[in-house]
Coordinates of C-alpha atoms and ligand atoms in Angstrom, one line a residue:
M10 CA -55.2 -132.9 56.2
G11 CA -57.0 -129.3 55.0
T12 CA -55.2 -125.9 55.6
L13 CA -58.1 -126.2 58.2
T14 CA -58.3 -128.5 60.1
G15 CA -58.2 -128.9 64.2
R16 CA -60.6 -124.7 63.6
T17 CA -64.2 -124.0 64.4
A18 CA -65.7 -121.7 62.1
L19 CA -69.3 -120.1 61.9
V20 CA -70.9 -118.2 59.2
T21 CA -74.0 -116.3 59.3
G22 CA -76.7 -117.2 56.8
G23 CA -74.3 -120.0 56.1
S24 CA -77.6 -122.1 54.7
R25 CA -78.0 -120.7 51.0
G26 CA -76.1 -118.7 48.8
I27 CA -73.0 -117.2 48.8
G28 CA -73.1 -118.6 52.3
R29 CA -73.8 -121.8 51.8
S30 CA -70.3 -121.8 49.1
I31 CA -68.3 -120.1 51.8
S32 CA -69.4 -122.8 54.7
L33 CA -68.8 -126.0 51.7
R34 CA -65.5 -124.2 51.4
L35 CA -63.9 -123.5 54.8
A36 CA -65.4 -127.2 55.6
R37 CA -63.0 -128.7 52.4
D38 CA -60.5 -126.9 54.1
G39 CA -61.0 -129.2 56.9
A40 CA -62.5 -126.7 59.8
L41 CA -66.0 -127.5 61.9
V42 CA -68.5 -125.6 60.2
A43 CA -71.2 -124.0 62.0
V44 CA -73.9 -122.9 59.6
H45 CA -76.8 -120.8 60.9
Y46 CA -80.4 -120.1 59.0
G47 CA -82.3 -117.5 60.5
H48 CA -85.3 -118.9 58.6
D49 CA -84.8 -121.7 56.1
A50 CA -83.7 -124.7 57.8
T51 CA -84.4 -127.3 54.9
A52 CA -81.3 -125.0 52.8
A53 CA -79.5 -125.2 56.3
K54 CA -79.9 -128.7 56.1
E55 CA -78.9 -129.3 53.2
T56 CA -76.3 -127.6 53.4
V57 CA -74.8 -129.8 55.9
G58 CA -75.4 -132.7 54.2
L59 CA -73.4 -131.7 50.9
I60 CA -70.8 -131.0 53.8
E61 CA -71.3 -134.5 55.3
A62 CA -71.1 -135.6 51.9
A63 CA -68.2 -134.7 50.7
G64 CA -66.3 -136.2 53.7
G65 CA -66.4 -132.6 56.3
K66 CA -67.9 -131.1 59.5
A67 CA -71.1 -129.3 60.4
F68 CA -73.8 -128.7 62.3
A69 CA -76.8 -126.4 61.4
F70 CA -78.3 -123.2 64.2
Q71 CA -81.1 -121.1 64.0
A72 CA -80.9 -117.9 65.7
E73 CA -83.3 -114.8 63.5
L74 CA -81.3 -111.8 63.2
G75 CA -82.8 -108.5 63.8
V76 CA -84.6 -108.3 66.2
S77 CA -83.4 -107.3 70.0
G78 CA -81.4 -109.9 72.3
D79 CA -80.1 -111.7 67.9
A80 CA -76.8 -112.0 68.6
V81 CA -76.8 -113.6 72.6
A82 CA -79.6 -115.6 71.5
L83 CA -77.3 -117.0 68.2
W84 CA -74.2 -117.6 70.5
E85 CA -76.5 -119.3 72.7
A86 CA -77.3 -121.8 70.0
F87 CA -74.0 -121.9 68.5
D88 CA -73.1 -123.3 71.7
A89 CA -75.7 -125.6 72.0
G90 CA -74.9 -127.0 68.7
L91 CA -71.2 -127.3 69.6
A92 CA -71.7 -129.2 72.7
G93 CA -73.9 -131.6 70.8
Y94 CA -71.6 -131.9 68.6
G95 CA -68.9 -133.5 71.1
A96 CA -67.1 -130.7 69.9
G97 CA -64.7 -128.1 72.5
P98 CA -65.8 -124.7 73.0
G99 CA -64.7 -121.5 71.3
L100 CA -64.3 -121.1 67.5
D101 CA -61.6 -119.3 65.0
I102 CA -63.5 -118.1 62.3
L103 CA -66.3 -115.8 62.4
V104 CA -68.3 -114.4 59.4
N105 CA -70.4 -112.8 59.1
N106 CA -72.2 -112.7 56.1
A107 CA -76.1 -112.8 56.7
G108 CA -77.9 -110.0 55.0
V109 CA -81.4 -108.3 53.9
T110 CA -81.4 -106.0 50.9
L111 CA -83.7 -102.7 50.1
P112 CA -84.4 -102.5 46.8
K113 CA -85.4 -99.5 46.8
P114 CA -85.3 -95.5 45.5
I115 CA -84.8 -93.2 48.3
A116 CA -88.3 -92.1 48.4
A117 CA -89.5 -95.2 49.0
V118 CA -87.8 -95.8 51.9
T119 CA -90.0 -96.1 54.6
E120 CA -88.7 -95.5 58.2
E121 CA -89.5 -99.5 59.0
D122 CA -87.8 -100.7 55.7
Y123 CA -84.6 -98.4 56.6
D124 CA -84.4 -100.0 60.5
R125 CA -84.9 -103.2 58.4
V126 CA -82.3 -103.3 56.8
F127 CA -79.6 -101.5 59.3
A128 CA -80.7 -104.3 62.2
V129 CA -79.8 -107.1 60.1
N130 CA -76.8 -105.8 58.0
V131 CA -75.2 -103.4 60.8
K132 CA -76.7 -103.9 64.5
A133 CA -76.7 -108.0 64.2
P134 CA -73.1 -108.2 63.0
F135 CA -71.8 -105.9 65.2
F136 CA -73.9 -107.1 68.5
V137 CA -72.4 -110.9 67.0
I138 CA -69.1 -110.0 67.3
Q139 CA -68.9 -107.9 70.6
Q140 CA -71.1 -111.2 71.9
G141 CA -68.6 -113.7 70.4
L142 CA -65.3 -111.9 71.1
G143 CA -64.6 -114.3 74.6
R144 CA -65.3 -117.6 72.2
L145 CA -62.7 -116.3 69.2
R146 CA -59.6 -117.6 70.1
D147 CA -56.6 -115.7 69.7
G148 CA -54.7 -115.6 66.6
G149 CA -58.6 -116.0 65.3
R150 CA -60.4 -114.2 62.2
I151 CA -63.6 -112.4 61.0
V152 CA -64.7 -111.8 57.8
N153 CA -67.9 -109.2 56.8
I154 CA -69.3 -109.2 53.4
S155 CA -69.8 -106.0 52.4
S156 CA -71.1 -105.0 49.0
A157 CA -69.1 -102.9 45.5
V158 CA -71.7 -100.5 46.3
T159 CA -69.2 -99.4 48.6
R160 CA -67.0 -98.6 46.0
I161 CA -70.0 -98.6 42.9
A162 CA -72.9 -96.2 43.1
I163 CA -75.7 -98.2 42.6
P164 CA -78.9 -96.6 41.8
H165 CA -82.4 -97.6 43.7
I166 CA -80.2 -99.3 47.2
S167 CA -78.8 -96.4 49.1
A168 CA -80.0 -96.8 52.3
Y169 CA -78.7 -101.2 51.3
S170 CA -75.4 -99.3 50.3
M171 CA -75.4 -97.5 53.4
T172 CA -75.4 -100.4 55.6
K173 CA -72.5 -101.5 54.0
G174 CA -70.3 -98.5 53.9
A175 CA -70.7 -99.0 57.5
I176 CA -69.7 -102.7 57.9
D177 CA -66.1 -101.2 56.4
T178 CA -65.7 -99.1 58.9
L179 CA -66.1 -101.3 61.4
T180 CA -63.6 -103.2 59.7
L181 CA -61.1 -100.9 59.8
A182 CA -61.7 -99.6 63.4
L183 CA -62.3 -103.8 65.1
A184 CA -59.2 -104.6 63.2
K185 CA -56.5 -102.1 64.9
E186 CA -58.5 -103.3 68.2
L187 CA -58.3 -106.5 68.0
G188 CA -54.9 -106.9 66.9
P189 CA -53.2 -107.5 69.7
R190 CA -55.2 -110.3 70.3
G191 CA -54.0 -111.4 66.7
I192 CA -57.1 -111.7 64.8
T193 CA -57.3 -110.4 61.4
V194 CA -60.4 -108.6 60.4
N195 CA -61.3 -107.4 56.9
S196 CA -64.4 -106.9 54.3
V197 CA -65.3 -108.9 51.2
A198 CA -67.5 -107.2 48.7
P199 CA -68.9 -109.1 46.2
G200 CA -70.7 -107.9 42.9
F201 CA -73.2 -109.4 40.7
V202 CA -73.4 -112.8 42.5
D203 CA -75.8 -114.9 41.2
T204 CA -78.1 -115.7 44.8
E205 CA -81.6 -115.9 45.3
I206 CA -81.2 -112.3 46.6
N207 CA -80.8 -111.2 43.0
P208 CA -84.3 -112.7 41.8
T209 CA -84.1 -110.1 38.1
L210 CA -80.3 -112.0 37.3
K211 CA -83.4 -115.0 36.0
D212 CA -84.0 -112.2 33.2
P213 CA -81.4 -112.9 30.3
K214 CA -81.2 -108.7 29.2
V215 CA -80.5 -107.9 32.9
R216 CA -77.8 -110.8 33.3
A217 CA -76.5 -109.5 30.3
M218 CA -76.1 -106.4 31.8
Y219 CA -74.7 -107.5 34.9
A220 CA -72.1 -109.4 33.4
A221 CA -70.8 -106.5 31.1
V222 CA -69.8 -104.9 34.1
S223 CA -67.3 -107.5 34.9
A224 CA -63.7 -107.5 33.3
F225 CA -65.0 -111.3 32.4
N226 CA -68.2 -110.6 31.4
R227 CA -70.4 -112.7 33.9
V228 CA -71.7 -112.3 36.9
G229 CA -70.3 -114.1 40.3
E230 CA -71.1 -117.8 41.6
P231 CA -71.0 -117.8 45.2
A232 CA -68.3 -119.6 44.5
D233 CA -66.2 -116.5 43.7
I234 CA -66.4 -115.0 47.0
A235 CA -66.1 -117.6 48.9
D236 CA -62.7 -119.0 47.4
V237 CA -61.5 -115.0 48.1
V238 CA -62.9 -115.8 52.5
A239 CA -61.3 -119.1 52.6
F240 CA -57.9 -117.3 51.9
V241 CA -58.7 -114.4 54.1
A242 CA -59.6 -117.2 56.8
S243 CA -56.9 -119.0 56.5
D244 CA -53.1 -118.9 57.4
D245 CA -51.4 -117.3 54.6
A246 CA -53.7 -114.2 55.7
R247 CA -52.2 -113.5 58.8
W248 CA -50.7 -110.2 58.0
V249 CA -53.8 -108.8 55.7
T250 CA -55.9 -107.0 58.7
G251 CA -58.3 -103.9 58.5
Q252 CA -59.1 -104.5 54.4
Y253 CA -61.7 -103.9 51.9
L254 CA -61.2 -107.5 49.8
D255 CA -62.8 -106.3 46.1
A256 CA -64.2 -109.8 44.7
T257 CA -65.8 -108.8 42.1
G258 CA -64.3 -109.9 38.9
G259 CA -63.2 -106.3 38.4
A260 CA -66.7 -104.7 37.9
H261 CA -66.5 -100.8 36.7
L262 CA -62.1 -101.0 36.8
G263 CA -63.4 -98.5 33.9
L264 CA -63.3 -97.8 30.0
Ligands
NAP245 P1 -79.3 -114.6 49.9 O1 -79.0 -116.0 49.3 O2 -80.5 -114.1 50.0 O3 -78.9 -115.7 51.3 C1 -78.9 -114.8 52.7 C2 -78.7 -115.7 53.7 O4 -78.6 -114.8 55.7 C3 -79.7 -116.7 53.6 O5 -78.9 -118.0 54.6 C4 -80.6 -116.4 55.0 O6 -81.1 -117.3 56.0 C5 -79.6 -115.6 56.0 N1 -80.3 -114.5 56.5 C6 -81.2 -113.4 56.2 N2 -82.0 -112.9 56.6 C7 -82.0 -112.9 57.8 C8 -82.3 -113.0 59.5 N3 -83.1 -111.3 59.3 N4 -82.2 -113.9 60.2 C9 -80.7 -114.5 60.0 N5 -80.6 -115.3 58.8 C10 -80.7 -114.5 57.9 O7 -78.1 -113.8 49.4 P2 -76.4 -113.5 49.2 O8 -76.6 -113.3 47.8 O9 -76.2 -115.4 49.7 O10 -75.9 -112.3 50.5 C11 -75.1 -112.6 51.6 C12 -74.3 -111.9 51.4 O11 -73.9 -110.9 50.9 C13 -75.3 -110.6 52.1 O12 -74.2 -110.3 53.0 C14 -75.6 -109.7 50.8 O13 -75.7 -107.9 50.8 C15 -74.0 -109.8 50.1 N6 -73.9 -110.3 49.2 C16 -74.5 -110.5 47.9 C17 -74.5 -109.9 46.5 C18 -75.2 -110.6 45.4 O14 -74.9 -109.6 44.9 N7 -75.9 -111.0 45.7 C19 -73.7 -108.7 46.3 C20 -73.4 -108.2 47.4 C21 -73.1 -108.6 48.1 P3 -82.7 -117.7 55.9 O15 -83.2 -117.7 54.6 O16 -82.4 -119.3 57.0 O17 -83.2 -116.8 56.2

């Protein structure tokens, strides 16, 4: 029996990158994992395959985020996926992980760019939570994936950084609002993690530069983040809510 046996988890963007690792870890802990994806069905199927090969339970489902009606569509697809899997309705753990970046200096950011990054990174999680609250059981968990950029100023991603600031504020406000139901809400903030969102990490010089900002002199791996999410999702974290958990390998701690 895993610590999450009998629980159901939904990981947005659970198909690739950090989300895949979170899906794998929660499934390893015993949860039935609903692996959400937006566009890449192959990656989502691979994630489900990896979970099943390890003896876990998962299904994939699709919903485009950042478009009108996205949250309603996501939950309809989730409900259908659960029913198709033969599982009962509702869930215990919601991980808002799906996100996009916007690596441009402020002068180059268009109104469309700005609206898009806020639609996917802020508006979508807000309404996914809102529309999911009737399904999320009392005592449940909401984990929002934030970023080190709300603690560390990084040039040329100001609009993206703002979206993660909004997520941290949402975490704080909702933790108080949902406390009476025993639901915890926390942000987990990765630093530089080796995923497709960071293609520049393939350049050894860039990689070495990002590694050097960590106290451990390496860039993060998705599993480094997934293990922190697993803690926040577990019963062990029942007394932790409204918090920002820095999972950056001690990035920019000081001189
Ligand atoms: P990634 O490898 O690019 O994966 C992004 C995931 O989000 C994919 O599963 C993708 O699914 C989904 N997604 C993106 N846009 C979507 C949309 N419009 N609709 C539906 N799904 C969408 O990125 P990652 O590095 O794992 O990032 C995961 C989270 O960590 C993000 O919130 C990111 O901001 C945060 N983060 C990452 C780092 C880092 O260094 N990697 C650092 C700090 C914070 P599809 O491909 O199917 O669309």
